[in-house]
GROMACS .gro file of C-alpha atoms in nm:
model
  459
    1MET     CA    1  -2.784   0.017   0.065
    2ALA     CA    2  -2.481  -0.116   0.252
    3ASP     CA    3  -2.403   0.013   0.600
    4LEU     CA    4  -2.056   0.171   0.581
    5SER     CA    5  -2.031   0.263   0.950
    6VAL     CA    6  -1.732   0.140   1.150
    7ASN     CA    7  -1.637   0.093   1.512
    8PHE     CA    8  -1.258   0.103   1.521
    9ALA     CA    9  -1.114   0.038   1.867
   10GLY     CA   10  -1.422   0.202   2.014
   11ILE     CA   11  -1.408   0.499   1.777
   12ARG     CA   12  -1.726   0.522   1.572
   13ALA     CA   13  -1.757   0.681   1.227
   14PRO     CA   14  -2.022   0.683   0.952
   15ASN     CA   15  -1.777   0.532   0.702
   16PRO     CA   16  -1.423   0.389   0.697
   17PHE     CA   17  -1.274   0.677   0.494
   18TRP     CA   18  -1.056   0.894   0.716
   19LEU     CA   19  -0.807   1.164   0.624
   20ALA     CA   20  -0.456   1.083   0.741
   21SER     CA   21  -0.248   1.311   0.960
   22ALA     CA   22  -0.093   1.541   0.699
   23PRO     CA   23  -0.145   1.878   0.527
   24PRO     CA   24  -0.513   1.799   0.446
   25THR     CA   25  -0.584   1.795   0.822
   26ASN     CA   26  -0.376   2.098   0.916
   27SER     CA   27  -0.659   2.316   1.046
   28GLY     CA   28  -1.014   2.317   1.170
   29ALA     CA   29  -1.138   2.499   0.860
   30GLN     CA   30  -0.995   2.229   0.635
   31ILE     CA   31  -1.137   1.940   0.835
   32HIS     CA   32  -1.477   2.112   0.855
   33ARG     CA   33  -1.479   2.135   0.475
   34ALA     CA   34  -1.369   1.772   0.445
   35PHE     CA   35  -1.650   1.655   0.671
   36GLU     CA   36  -1.898   1.850   0.460
   37HIS     CA   37  -1.788   1.637   0.164
   38GLY     CA   38  -1.851   1.320   0.364
   39TRP     CA   39  -1.524   1.201   0.517
   40GLY     CA   40  -1.595   0.969   0.807
   41GLY     CA   41  -1.304   1.085   1.017
   42ALA     CA   42  -0.979   1.275   1.027
   43VAL     CA   43  -0.648   1.237   1.206
   44TRP     CA   44  -0.532   1.587   1.294
   45LYS     CA   45  -0.192   1.685   1.157
   46THR     CA   46   0.060   1.588   1.424
   47ILE     CA   47   0.086   1.831   1.715
   48GLY     CA   48   0.355   1.846   1.979
   49ALA     CA   49   0.713   1.969   1.975
   50PRO     CA   50   0.788   2.318   1.831
   51VAL     CA   51   0.913   2.313   1.470
   52LEU     CA   52   1.009   2.535   1.180
   53ASN     CA   53   0.924   2.413   0.832
   54ILE     CA   54   1.109   2.487   0.509
   55SER     CA   55   1.034   2.532   0.139
   56ASN     CA   56   1.031   2.364  -0.109
   57ARG     CA   57   0.860   2.075   0.071
   58TYR     CA   58   0.738   1.836  -0.201
   59ALA     CA   59   0.870   1.650  -0.502
   60GLY     CA   60   0.645   1.442  -0.727
   61LEU     CA   61   0.700   1.130  -0.934
   62SER     CA   62   0.554   1.156  -1.284
   63ILE     CA   63   0.582   0.883  -1.548
   64ALA     CA   64   0.466   0.906  -1.911
   65GLY     CA   65   0.257   1.214  -1.838
   66GLN     CA   66   0.090   1.072  -1.527
   67ARG     CA   67   0.135   1.320  -1.246
   68LEU     CA   68   0.192   1.245  -0.881
   69LEU     CA   69   0.222   0.867  -0.896
   70ALA     CA   70   0.412   0.930  -0.574
   71ILE     CA   71   0.508   1.226  -0.360
   72ASN     CA   72   0.814   1.292  -0.148
   73ASN     CA   73   0.777   1.537   0.138
   74VAL     CA   74   1.022   1.701   0.375
   75GLU     CA   75   0.752   1.873   0.577
   76LEU     CA   76   0.752   1.838   0.954
   77ILE     CA   77   0.466   1.820   1.202
   78SER     CA   78   0.226   2.111   1.258
   79ASP     CA   79   0.398   2.446   1.287
   80ARG     CA   80   0.078   2.614   1.409
   81PRO     CA   81   0.069   2.716   1.778
   82LEU     CA   82  -0.037   2.435   2.007
   83ASP     CA   83  -0.316   2.632   2.169
   84VAL     CA   84  -0.467   2.717   1.829
   85ASN     CA   85  -0.471   2.351   1.725
   86LEU     CA   86  -0.626   2.241   2.054
   87ARG     CA   87  -0.898   2.504   2.034
   88GLU     CA   88  -0.987   2.406   1.679
   89ILE     CA   89  -0.989   2.033   1.761
   90ALA     CA   90  -1.248   2.097   2.033
   91GLU     CA   91  -1.456   2.312   1.798
   92ILE     CA   92  -1.455   2.051   1.519
   93LYS     CA   93  -1.559   1.774   1.757
   94ARG     CA   94  -1.842   1.995   1.887
   95LEU     CA   95  -1.963   2.067   1.533
   96TRP     CA   96  -1.926   1.709   1.407
   97PRO     CA   97  -2.007   1.472   1.697
   98ASP     CA   98  -2.071   1.178   1.462
   99ARG     CA   99  -1.726   1.194   1.295
  100ALA     CA  100  -1.404   1.037   1.417
  101VAL     CA  101  -1.168   1.310   1.534
  102ILE     CA  102  -0.830   1.164   1.624
  103VAL     CA  103  -0.529   1.368   1.726
  104SER     CA  104  -0.182   1.269   1.610
  105ALA     CA  105   0.089   1.358   1.861
  106MET     CA  106   0.468   1.356   1.880
  107VAL     CA  107   0.679   1.488   2.166
  108ASP     CA  108   1.014   1.424   2.329
  109ALA     CA  109   1.060   1.072   2.461
  110SER     CA  110   0.979   1.135   2.826
  111PRO     CA  111   0.681   1.042   3.045
  112GLU     CA  112   0.635   1.407   3.147
  113ALA     CA  113   0.613   1.531   2.787
  114TRP     CA  114   0.365   1.261   2.691
  115ARG     CA  115   0.147   1.316   2.998
  116GLU     CA  116   0.128   1.688   2.930
  117ILE     CA  117   0.021   1.655   2.567
  118VAL     CA  118  -0.221   1.371   2.642
  119MET     CA  119  -0.401   1.576   2.907
  120MET     CA  120  -0.438   1.862   2.660
  121ILE     CA  121  -0.579   1.629   2.393
  122GLU     CA  122  -0.826   1.473   2.637
  123ASP     CA  123  -0.962   1.817   2.720
  124THR     CA  124  -1.061   1.874   2.355
  125GLY     CA  125  -1.311   1.589   2.355
  126ALA     CA  126  -1.125   1.410   2.073
  127ASP     CA  127  -1.212   1.045   2.013
  128GLY     CA  128  -0.861   0.905   2.020
  129ILE     CA  129  -0.487   0.962   1.999
  130GLU     CA  130  -0.252   0.844   1.726
  131LEU     CA  131   0.113   0.824   1.826
  132ASN     CA  132   0.331   0.926   1.532
  133TYR     CA  133   0.625   0.684   1.536
  134GLY     CA  134   0.681   0.705   1.164
  135CYS     CA  135   0.794   1.050   1.048
  136PRO     CA  136   1.125   0.969   0.874
  137GLN     CA  137   1.268   1.318   0.832
  138GLY     CA  138   1.347   1.612   1.055
  139MET     CA  139   1.182   1.477   1.369
  140SER     CA  140   1.373   1.149   1.374
  141GLU     CA  141   1.698   1.345   1.403
  142ARG     CA  142   1.554   1.489   1.724
  143GLY     CA  143   1.481   1.146   1.871
  144MET     CA  144   1.111   1.139   1.775
  145GLY     CA  145   0.904   0.984   1.496
  146ALA     CA  146   1.084   0.698   1.325
  147ALA     CA  147   1.360   0.713   1.587
  148VAL     CA  148   1.101   0.570   1.827
  149GLY     CA  149   0.924   0.344   1.578
  150GLN     CA  150   1.246   0.175   1.465
  151VAL     CA  151   1.349   0.069   1.816
  152PRO     CA  152   1.098  -0.176   1.967
  153GLU     CA  153   1.206  -0.100   2.324
  154MET     CA  154   1.143   0.272   2.271
  155CYS     CA  155   0.816   0.199   2.094
  156GLU     CA  156   0.690  -0.006   2.388
  157LEU     CA  157   0.811   0.242   2.649
  158ASN     CA  158   0.665   0.552   2.485
  159THR     CA  159   0.336   0.374   2.422
  160HIS     CA  160   0.316   0.268   2.786
  161TRP     CA  161   0.374   0.626   2.898
  162VAL     CA  162   0.064   0.726   2.700
  163THR     CA  163  -0.169   0.432   2.769
  164SER     CA  164  -0.099   0.453   3.142
  165VAL     CA  165  -0.236   0.808   3.168
  166THR     CA  166  -0.533   0.812   2.930
  167LYS     CA  167  -0.861   0.631   2.882
  168LEU     CA  168  -0.881   0.737   2.518
  169PRO     CA  169  -0.813   0.473   2.249
  170VAL     CA  170  -0.444   0.490   2.156
  171ILE     CA  171  -0.342   0.408   1.798
  172VAL     CA  172   0.027   0.353   1.724
  173LYS     CA  173   0.129   0.457   1.373
  174LEU     CA  174   0.411   0.232   1.254
  175THR     CA  175   0.705   0.322   1.031
  176PRO     CA  176   0.766   0.105   0.724
  177ASN     CA  177   1.139   0.180   0.748
  178VAL     CA  178   1.216  -0.140   0.937
  179THR     CA  179   1.320  -0.494   0.848
  180ARG     CA  180   1.022  -0.667   1.010
  181ILE     CA  181   0.704  -0.468   1.068
  182THR     CA  182   0.584  -0.719   1.328
  183GLU     CA  183   0.857  -0.624   1.578
  184PRO     CA  184   0.742  -0.265   1.646
  185ALA     CA  185   0.382  -0.389   1.629
  186HIS     CA  186   0.452  -0.639   1.908
  187ALA     CA  187   0.620  -0.363   2.107
  188ALA     CA  188   0.324  -0.129   2.066
  189ILE     CA  189   0.085  -0.401   2.180
  190ALA     CA  190   0.307  -0.477   2.480
  191GLY     CA  191   0.290  -0.105   2.563
  192GLY     CA  192  -0.088  -0.121   2.573
  193ALA     CA  193  -0.183   0.012   2.227
  194HIS     CA  194  -0.552  -0.028   2.146
  195ALA     CA  195  -0.493  -0.018   1.769
  196LEU     CA  196  -0.224   0.009   1.503
  197SER     CA  197  -0.205   0.209   1.182
  198LEU     CA  198   0.029   0.173   0.886
  199ILE     CA  199   0.210   0.262   0.673
  200ASN     CA  200   0.373   0.594   0.738
  201THR     CA  201   0.595   0.733   0.462
  202ILE     CA  202   0.899   0.551   0.322
  203ASN     CA  203   1.243   0.710   0.345
  204SER     CA  204   1.345   0.831   0.000
  205ILE     CA  205   1.518   1.076  -0.228
  206MET     CA  206   1.287   1.146  -0.518
  207SER     CA  207   1.523   1.248  -0.799
  208VAL     CA  208   1.816   1.454  -0.921
  209ASP     CA  209   1.755   1.739  -1.166
  210LEU     CA  210   1.977   1.668  -1.466
  211ASP     CA  211   1.999   2.035  -1.561
  212THR     CA  212   2.087   2.183  -1.222
  213LEU     CA  213   2.236   1.861  -1.076
  214GLN     CA  214   2.038   1.932  -0.759
  215ILE     CA  215   1.833   1.691  -0.552
  216THR     CA  216   1.458   1.754  -0.568
  217PRO     CA  217   1.304   1.919  -0.384
  218SER     CA  218   1.584   2.172  -0.370
  219ILE     CA  219   1.592   2.383  -0.053
  220GLY     CA  220   1.820   2.674  -0.133
  221GLY     CA  221   2.054   2.449  -0.330
  222ARG     CA  222   2.053   2.167  -0.074
  223GLY     CA  223   1.843   1.851  -0.051
  224THR     CA  224   1.763   1.576   0.196
  225HIS     CA  225   1.571   1.253   0.231
  226GLY     CA  226   1.198   1.270   0.285
  227GLY     CA  227   0.884   1.061   0.316
  228TYR     CA  228   0.759   0.875   0.007
  229ALA     CA  229   0.383   0.821  -0.035
  230GLY     CA  230   0.111   0.800  -0.297
  231PRO     CA  231  -0.025   0.533  -0.534
  232ALA     CA  232   0.318   0.379  -0.593
  233VAL     CA  233   0.347   0.263  -0.230
  234LYS     CA  234   0.018   0.070  -0.217
  235PRO     CA  235   0.168  -0.278  -0.277
  236ILE     CA  236   0.418  -0.219   0.005
  237ALA     CA  237   0.139  -0.108   0.237
  238LEU     CA  238  -0.080  -0.407   0.149
  239ASN     CA  239   0.209  -0.644   0.218
  240MET     CA  240   0.286  -0.491   0.557
  241LEU     CA  241  -0.083  -0.491   0.649
  242THR     CA  242  -0.096  -0.860   0.561
  243GLU     CA  243   0.219  -0.933   0.763
  244LEU     CA  244   0.048  -0.786   1.070
  245LEU     CA  245  -0.285  -0.955   1.021
  246THR     CA  246  -0.136  -1.300   0.969
  247ASP     CA  247   0.088  -1.269   1.273
  248ASP     CA  248  -0.015  -1.489   1.566
  249LEU     CA  249   0.057  -1.234   1.837
  250VAL     CA  250  -0.130  -0.954   1.659
  251LEU     CA  251  -0.425  -1.184   1.595
  252ARG     CA  252  -0.437  -1.304   1.955
  253SER     CA  253  -0.430  -0.946   2.080
  254GLY     CA  254  -0.742  -0.856   1.882
  255VAL     CA  255  -0.591  -0.514   1.810
  256PRO     CA  256  -0.745  -0.363   1.492
  257VAL     CA  257  -0.534  -0.208   1.217
  258CYS     CA  258  -0.607   0.107   1.017
  259GLY     CA  259  -0.459   0.080   0.668
  260MET     CA  260  -0.309   0.352   0.454
  261GLY     CA  261  -0.058   0.399   0.176
  262GLY     CA  262  -0.153   0.476  -0.183
  263ILE     CA  263  -0.532   0.469  -0.146
  264GLN     CA  264  -0.678   0.674  -0.429
  265THR     CA  265  -1.011   0.507  -0.516
  266TRP     CA  266  -1.280   0.298  -0.348
  267LYS     CA  267  -1.123  -0.008  -0.509
  268ASP     CA  268  -0.795   0.060  -0.331
  269ALA     CA  269  -0.982   0.098  -0.004
  270ALA     CA  270  -1.172  -0.227  -0.062
  271GLU     CA  271  -0.842  -0.412  -0.104
  272PHE     CA  272  -0.720  -0.286   0.234
  273LEU     CA  273  -1.049  -0.384   0.398
  274LEU     CA  274  -1.043  -0.730   0.240
  275LEU     CA  275  -0.695  -0.781   0.383
  276GLY     CA  276  -0.818  -0.699   0.731
  277ALA     CA  277  -0.804  -0.322   0.781
  278GLY     CA  278  -1.082  -0.195   1.007
  279ALA     CA  279  -1.069   0.153   0.851
  280VAL     CA  280  -0.850   0.337   0.600
  281GLN     CA  281  -0.670   0.668   0.585
  282VAL     CA  282  -0.607   0.882   0.276
  283CYS     CA  283  -0.360   1.163   0.215
  284THR     CA  284  -0.191   1.200  -0.126
  285ALA     CA  285  -0.510   1.146  -0.326
  286ALA     CA  286  -0.681   1.427  -0.133
  287MET     CA  287  -0.379   1.651  -0.195
  288HIS     CA  288  -0.399   1.572  -0.566
  289TYR     CA  289  -0.774   1.585  -0.629
  290GLY     CA  290  -0.930   1.755  -0.327
  291TYR     CA  291  -1.171   1.643  -0.059
  292ARG     CA  292  -1.449   1.563  -0.307
  293ILE     CA  293  -1.294   1.226  -0.393
  294VAL     CA  294  -1.460   1.078  -0.087
  295GLU     CA  295  -1.799   1.111  -0.254
  296ASP     CA  296  -1.696   0.862  -0.525
  297MET     CA  297  -1.530   0.643  -0.262
  298ILE     CA  298  -1.853   0.619  -0.062
  299ASP     CA  299  -2.072   0.553  -0.366
  300GLY     CA  300  -1.830   0.307  -0.522
  301LEU     CA  301  -1.774   0.099  -0.208
  302SER     CA  302  -2.145   0.098  -0.125
  303ASN     CA  303  -2.246  -0.018  -0.475
  304TRP     CA  304  -1.976  -0.286  -0.481
  305MET     CA  305  -2.083  -0.415  -0.139
  306ASP     CA  306  -2.444  -0.434  -0.261
  307ASP     CA  307  -2.332  -0.628  -0.569
  308LYS     CA  308  -2.127  -0.871  -0.358
  309GLY     CA  309  -2.391  -0.911  -0.091
  310PHE     CA  310  -2.195  -0.749   0.193
  311ALA     CA  311  -2.429  -0.561   0.424
  312THR     CA  312  -2.168  -0.417   0.662
  313ILE     CA  313  -1.797  -0.337   0.670
  314PRO     CA  314  -1.721  -0.614   0.926
  315GLU     CA  315  -1.869  -0.869   0.684
  316LEU     CA  316  -1.600  -0.800   0.424
  317THR     CA  317  -1.311  -0.718   0.657
  318GLY     CA  318  -1.035  -0.977   0.618
  319ARG     CA  319  -1.220  -1.191   0.362
  320ALA     CA  320  -0.906  -1.221   0.146
  321LEU     CA  321  -0.673  -1.314   0.432
  322PRO     CA  322  -0.732  -1.694   0.419
  323GLN     CA  323  -0.569  -1.696   0.074
  324VAL     CA  324  -0.243  -1.554   0.210
  325SER     CA  325   0.028  -1.818   0.216
  326SER     CA  326   0.403  -1.859   0.226
  327PHE     CA  327   0.588  -1.963  -0.089
  328GLY     CA  328   0.657  -2.302   0.064
  329GLU     CA  329   0.284  -2.375   0.086
  330LEU     CA  330   0.201  -2.298  -0.278
  331ASP     CA  331   0.105  -2.575  -0.522
  332LEU     CA  332   0.403  -2.649  -0.747
  333GLY     CA  333   0.176  -2.850  -0.976
  334TYR     CA  334  -0.058  -2.563  -1.059
  335GLN     CA  335  -0.017  -2.453  -1.419
  336ALA     CA  336  -0.136  -2.148  -1.612
  337VAL     CA  337  -0.057  -2.028  -1.963
  338ALA     CA  338  -0.099  -1.699  -2.146
  339ARG     CA  339  -0.368  -1.669  -2.413
  340ILE     CA  340  -0.383  -1.378  -2.656
  341ASP     CA  341  -0.718  -1.265  -2.798
  342PRO     CA  342  -0.644  -1.191  -3.165
  343ASP     CA  343  -0.954  -0.970  -3.192
  344LYS     CA  344  -0.819  -0.737  -2.922
  345CYS     CA  345  -0.452  -0.752  -3.022
  346ILE     CA  346  -0.318  -0.428  -3.171
  347GLN     CA  347   0.001  -0.603  -3.287
  348CYS     CA  348   0.233  -0.376  -3.094
  349ASN     CA  349   0.449  -0.681  -3.022
  350LEU     CA  350   0.541  -0.567  -2.672
  351CYS     CA  351   0.453  -0.913  -2.541
  352TYR     CA  352   0.686  -1.075  -2.795
  353VAL     CA  353   0.975  -0.845  -2.709
  354ALA     CA  354   0.929  -0.891  -2.335
  355CYS     CA  355   0.901  -1.268  -2.360
  356ASN     CA  356   1.182  -1.311  -2.612
  357ASP     CA  357   1.432  -1.075  -2.447
  358THR     CA  358   1.362  -1.114  -2.077
  359ALA     CA  359   1.141  -1.417  -2.008
  360HIS     CA  360   1.101  -1.765  -2.160
  361GLN     CA  361   1.096  -1.723  -2.540
  362CYS     CA  362   0.756  -1.886  -2.592
  363ILE     CA  363   0.578  -1.623  -2.807
  364ASP     CA  364   0.615  -1.631  -3.184
  365LEU     CA  365   0.523  -1.368  -3.441
  366VAL     CA  366   0.303  -1.534  -3.701
  367ALA     CA  367   0.199  -1.370  -4.026
  368GLY     CA  368  -0.149  -1.396  -4.170
  369ASN     CA  369  -0.050  -1.683  -4.397
  370GLY     CA  370   0.081  -1.881  -4.099
  371VAL     CA  371   0.447  -1.806  -4.162
  372ARG     CA  372   0.654  -1.756  -3.846
  373VAL     CA  373   0.860  -1.439  -3.878
  374ASP     CA  374   1.107  -1.237  -3.677
  375PRO     CA  375   1.076  -0.867  -3.587
  376GLY     CA  376   1.202  -0.641  -3.861
  377TYR     CA  377   1.125  -0.906  -4.124
  378ASP     CA  378   1.116  -0.812  -4.492
  379MET     CA  379   0.776  -0.865  -4.647
  380ARG     CA  380   0.949  -0.998  -4.960
  381VAL     CA  381   1.254  -1.219  -5.002
  382ASN     CA  382   1.390  -1.263  -5.354
  383GLY     CA  383   1.074  -1.104  -5.482
  384LYS     CA  384   0.844  -1.353  -5.305
  385ALA     CA  385   0.601  -1.258  -5.032
  386VAL     CA  386   0.668  -1.426  -4.699
  387ALA     CA  387   0.394  -1.248  -4.506
  388ASP     CA  388   0.076  -1.091  -4.627
  389THR     CA  389  -0.021  -0.902  -4.311
  390ARG     CA  390   0.141  -0.754  -4.005
  391PRO     CA  391   0.234  -1.051  -3.783
  392THR     CA  392   0.036  -1.144  -3.473
  393PRO     CA  393   0.191  -1.276  -3.150
  394VAL     CA  394   0.101  -1.636  -3.071
  395VAL     CA  395   0.188  -1.825  -2.753
  396ARG     CA  396   0.346  -2.170  -2.777
  397GLU     CA  397   0.154  -2.307  -2.480
  398PRO     CA  398   0.365  -2.621  -2.420
  399ASP     CA  399   0.666  -2.393  -2.359
  400CYS     CA  400   0.481  -2.126  -2.156
  401VAL     CA  401   0.573  -2.130  -1.786
  402GLY     CA  402   0.289  -1.896  -1.690
  403CYS     CA  403   0.510  -1.610  -1.569
  404ALA     CA  404   0.247  -1.354  -1.681
  405LEU     CA  405   0.500  -1.092  -1.795
  406CYS     CA  406   0.325  -1.060  -2.131
  407ALA     CA  407  -0.011  -0.995  -1.966
  408ASN     CA  408   0.144  -0.721  -1.756
  409VAL     CA  409   0.317  -0.536  -2.042
  410CYS     CA  410   0.020  -0.557  -2.280
  411PRO     CA  411  -0.140  -0.211  -2.318
  412VAL     CA  412  -0.488  -0.351  -2.400
  413ASP     CA  413  -0.709  -0.459  -2.111
  414GLY     CA  414  -0.822  -0.818  -2.146
  415CYS     CA  415  -0.614  -0.892  -2.453
  416ILE     CA  416  -0.383  -1.137  -2.275
  417THR     CA  417  -0.527  -1.352  -1.999
  418MET     CA  418  -0.370  -1.617  -1.780
  419VAL     CA  419  -0.570  -1.938  -1.812
  420SER     CA  420  -0.552  -2.237  -1.579
  421VAL     CA  421  -0.473  -2.562  -1.762
  422PRO     CA  422  -0.444  -2.921  -1.639
  423GLY     CA  423  -0.110  -2.969  -1.464
  424THR     CA  424   0.137  -3.227  -1.585
  425GLN     CA  425   0.331  -3.265  -1.262
  426GLN     CA  426   0.262  -3.372  -0.906
  427SER     CA  427   0.037  -3.144  -0.700
  428VAL     CA  428   0.261  -3.078  -0.402
  429SER     CA  429   0.401  -2.782  -0.211
  430TRP     CA  430   0.774  -2.717  -0.170
  431ASP     CA  431   0.745  -2.769   0.204
  432ALA     CA  432   0.573  -3.105   0.160
  433LEU     CA  433   0.807  -3.216  -0.117
  434THR     CA  434   1.125  -3.134   0.072
  435ALA     CA  435   0.985  -3.298   0.386
  436GLN     CA  436   0.941  -3.618   0.184
  437ARG     CA  437   1.265  -3.585  -0.013
  438PRO     CA  438   1.497  -3.339   0.164
  439GLU     CA  439   1.785  -3.408  -0.075
  440ILE     CA  440   1.603  -3.213  -0.347
  441ALA     CA  441   1.674  -2.886  -0.163
  442SER     CA  442   2.050  -2.941  -0.144
  443SER     CA  443   2.151  -3.151  -0.445
  444TRP     CA  444   2.114  -3.055  -0.810
  445ASP     CA  445   2.147  -3.424  -0.904
  446ALA     CA  446   1.846  -3.504  -0.684
  447MET     CA  447   1.658  -3.207  -0.827
  448MET     CA  448   1.725  -3.314  -1.186
  449ALA     CA  449   1.617  -3.671  -1.106
  450TYR     CA  450   1.286  -3.541  -0.965
  451ARG     CA  451   1.232  -3.325  -1.273
  452ALA     CA  452   1.291  -3.624  -1.496
  453GLU     CA  453   1.033  -3.824  -1.298
  454GLN     CA  454   0.777  -3.548  -1.334
  455GLY     CA  455   0.854  -3.464  -1.695
  456ILE     CA  456   0.957  -3.110  -1.603
  457GLU     CA  457   1.161  -2.946  -1.874
  458ILE     CA  458   1.326  -2.607  -1.824
  459HIS     CA  459   1.414  -2.455  -2.159
   0.00000   0.00000   0.00000
């Protein structure tokens, strides 16, 4: 059985599955219950400045009957008394010495405020501190959270105030609400951060109720922006994780990154690990399904690692990163086409509609007798049959550009696959091509001449 234990910036845990700082880690009783289910660690819901929360606090995104594809929250940091949180943190660490207990903190941007809270956290015996520079609502208006994370100079300064007064590992939690995620990451590293975590929630307004005309969630007839999280944000999180772990400065620093954002299953977690995360944090999925989901996460990841021959988490960490490339380095000569399995096709024609209306018009509808037909065709014209069965979509491969839209709209798994075929044009990247022939990038005449040489036809 695979060894799932991790050592993240000196913080040890029996597995990489940690609960993120959020409502699931609001109290000692909750975290105790979570650890009983098998979670490897927990980041305590952010403690620090005094707050008052409101209601309603959440709005969910549901599509076609699927609930909570994303969640928007306008909840602030912990509203429980500081002394209560500190006492419970110490108790949890005493009861669960083998689990990672990390305390998320947020205070006013001053060295005195940070020193005070850090000393209190150290006294609990916690394993580490996570600096919350990501909260996009409520706290940012008070000069905390994202207000720090969005300004690299403030990020570096606040981080230095913490790392200069504690020996505990300090994790800086980055906000995704920036243009370049590497800039606050560089600042955090310059401030002495021992690790990074991302992503925090994305600034958002979830929806407008078309009956009441009110923003959701509605707080006494008013609404505001909040933090967007859940399965729908996973691609954004994976991209930002990759941006960090392909950045020269981050790589040279050796600072590990804890990944989060949309993790719901062991497969999601494996993707984060393969892109370089040293551990992962989960929030929305636990809010949706409860703490027990970690049991499937542990079993699923362990079984997959056994199947792939990975004995430990470090063996798989970052294994997908070498494939990451810029567009300019991709092979322009690589070619793939869509192939439709007629035995799996349910003849819904979604692929035809998508291709014909919005892509490259290379799928035909072909009746059982081989007659090409259009949607809405009449089975009989002048009394003669033109099709004897419901038509089946067929790809004209010479015209297919391999965009893969059809494969993505098809409702049947494995019905449409993208198949590599021998390329008909030069195997070269855009960067290499334009280095050899720079005029191609600035002149359409030069571009058309190159296409003619290569036999490239755009229909």
